[in-house]
Coordinates of C-alpha atoms in Angstrom, one line a residue:
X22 CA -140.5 -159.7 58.2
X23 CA -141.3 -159.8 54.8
X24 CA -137.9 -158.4 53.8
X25 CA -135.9 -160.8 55.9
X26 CA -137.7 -163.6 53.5
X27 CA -138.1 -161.6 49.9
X28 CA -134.5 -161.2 50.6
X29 CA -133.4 -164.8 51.7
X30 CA -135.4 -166.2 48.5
X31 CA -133.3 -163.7 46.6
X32 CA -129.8 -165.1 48.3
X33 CA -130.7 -168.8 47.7
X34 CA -131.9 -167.8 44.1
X35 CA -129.0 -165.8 43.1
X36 CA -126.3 -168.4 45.0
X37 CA -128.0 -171.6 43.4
X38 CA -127.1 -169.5 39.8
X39 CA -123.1 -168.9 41.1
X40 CA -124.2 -165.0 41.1
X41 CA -122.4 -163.5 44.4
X42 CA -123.7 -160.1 43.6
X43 CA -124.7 -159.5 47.1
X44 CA -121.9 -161.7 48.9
X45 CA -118.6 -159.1 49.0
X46 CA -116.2 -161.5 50.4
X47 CA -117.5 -164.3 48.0
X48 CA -117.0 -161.7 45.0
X49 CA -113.7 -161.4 46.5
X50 CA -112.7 -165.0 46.0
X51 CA -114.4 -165.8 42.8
X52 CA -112.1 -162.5 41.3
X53 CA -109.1 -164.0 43.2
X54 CA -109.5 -167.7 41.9
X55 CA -111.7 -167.5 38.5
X56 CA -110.6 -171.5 37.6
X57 CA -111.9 -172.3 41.2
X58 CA -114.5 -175.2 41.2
X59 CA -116.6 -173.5 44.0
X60 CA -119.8 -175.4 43.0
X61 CA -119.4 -177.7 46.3
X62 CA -119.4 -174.7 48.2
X63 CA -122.3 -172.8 46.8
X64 CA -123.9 -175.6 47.4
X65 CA -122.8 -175.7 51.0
X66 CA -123.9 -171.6 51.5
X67 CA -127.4 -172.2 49.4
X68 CA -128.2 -174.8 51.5
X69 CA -127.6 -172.8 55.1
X70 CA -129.7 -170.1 53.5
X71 CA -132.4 -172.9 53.0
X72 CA -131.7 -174.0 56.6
X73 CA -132.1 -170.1 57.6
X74 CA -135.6 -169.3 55.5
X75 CA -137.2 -172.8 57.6
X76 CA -136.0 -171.4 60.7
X77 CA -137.2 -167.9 60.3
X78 CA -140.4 -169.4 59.3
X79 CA -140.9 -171.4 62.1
X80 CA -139.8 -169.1 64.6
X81 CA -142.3 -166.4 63.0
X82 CA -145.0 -168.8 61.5
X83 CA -147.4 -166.9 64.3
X84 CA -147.0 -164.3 62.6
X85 CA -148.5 -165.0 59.5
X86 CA -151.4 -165.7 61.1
X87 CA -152.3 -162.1 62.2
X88 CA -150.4 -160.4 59.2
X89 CA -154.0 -158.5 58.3
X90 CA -154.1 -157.1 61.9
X91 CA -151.0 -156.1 61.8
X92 CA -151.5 -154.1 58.7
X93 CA -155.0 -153.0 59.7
X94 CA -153.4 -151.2 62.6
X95 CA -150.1 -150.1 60.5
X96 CA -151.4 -148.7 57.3
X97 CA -155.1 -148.7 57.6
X98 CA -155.4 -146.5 54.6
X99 CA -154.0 -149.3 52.3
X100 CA -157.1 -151.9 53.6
X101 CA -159.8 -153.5 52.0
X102 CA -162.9 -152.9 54.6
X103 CA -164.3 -156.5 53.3
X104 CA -161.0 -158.2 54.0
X105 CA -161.6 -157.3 57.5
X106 CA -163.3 -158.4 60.7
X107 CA -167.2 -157.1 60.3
X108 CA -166.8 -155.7 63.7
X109 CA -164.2 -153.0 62.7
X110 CA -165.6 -152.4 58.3
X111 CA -167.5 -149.5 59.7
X112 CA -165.2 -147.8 61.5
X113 CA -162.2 -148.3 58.7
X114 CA -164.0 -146.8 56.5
X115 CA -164.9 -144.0 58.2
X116 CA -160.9 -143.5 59.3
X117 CA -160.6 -144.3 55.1
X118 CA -163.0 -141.4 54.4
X119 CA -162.2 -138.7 56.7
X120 CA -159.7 -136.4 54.9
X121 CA -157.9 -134.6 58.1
X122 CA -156.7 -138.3 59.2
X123 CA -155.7 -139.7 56.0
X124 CA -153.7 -136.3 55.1
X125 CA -151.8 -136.5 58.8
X126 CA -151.6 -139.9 58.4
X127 CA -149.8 -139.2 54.8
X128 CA -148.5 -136.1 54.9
X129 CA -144.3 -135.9 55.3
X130 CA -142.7 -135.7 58.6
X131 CA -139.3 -135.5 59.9
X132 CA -138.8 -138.4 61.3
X133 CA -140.1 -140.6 58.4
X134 CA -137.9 -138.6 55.4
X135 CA -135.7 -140.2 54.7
X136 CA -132.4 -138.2 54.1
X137 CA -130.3 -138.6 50.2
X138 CA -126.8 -139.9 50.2
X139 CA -124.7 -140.6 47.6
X140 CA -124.6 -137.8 46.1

């Protein structure tokens, strides 16, 4: 979830600024019509991507509330044992500290390499 925002902050940003880097079809019709006064527009499309960043929030607001859960259970390597519940510091850092978990827990497997294109 924290893509779908990073990268709806990044769309508003960049379309508030007239930069349709990201927008093929909007590239399209800058190229097409350069003298074009498509400020009104951009205006139009920042303002649906404002309309789109309150609704996602809304709709995932719960969310945010159990964000450090979620991550404890994710990528329990990456935690803080004092940003977590005192019930479960113990116990995260033994998972932190034993070797054979964080090394199977790290270690590349097929399913999460990522193949190289392009090239």
């Amino acid at each position: 979830m924290k893509y779908i925002r990073a990268k709806l902050r990044l769309f508003e940003s960049q379309l508030r600024n007239f930069n349709v880097a990201h927008f093929p079809t909007l590239t399209e019709i800058k190229c097409a019509f350069p003298n074009a006064k498509l400020s009104a527009k951009m205006g139009e499309y920042v303002s649906v991507i404002t309309s789109l960043m309150t609704e996602f929030n809304q709709r995932f607001q719960d969310f945010s509330v159990i964000e450090k859960e979620i991550t404890l259970f994710a990528a329990p390597f990456s935690m803080d044992a004092e940003e977590v519940e005192e019930s479960l510091q113990l116990e995260l850092i033994e998972i932190q500290c034993d070797d054979s978990l964080k090394n199977h827990h790290t270690a590349p497997t097929e399913r999460n390499i990522l193949p190289i294109t392009g090239q």
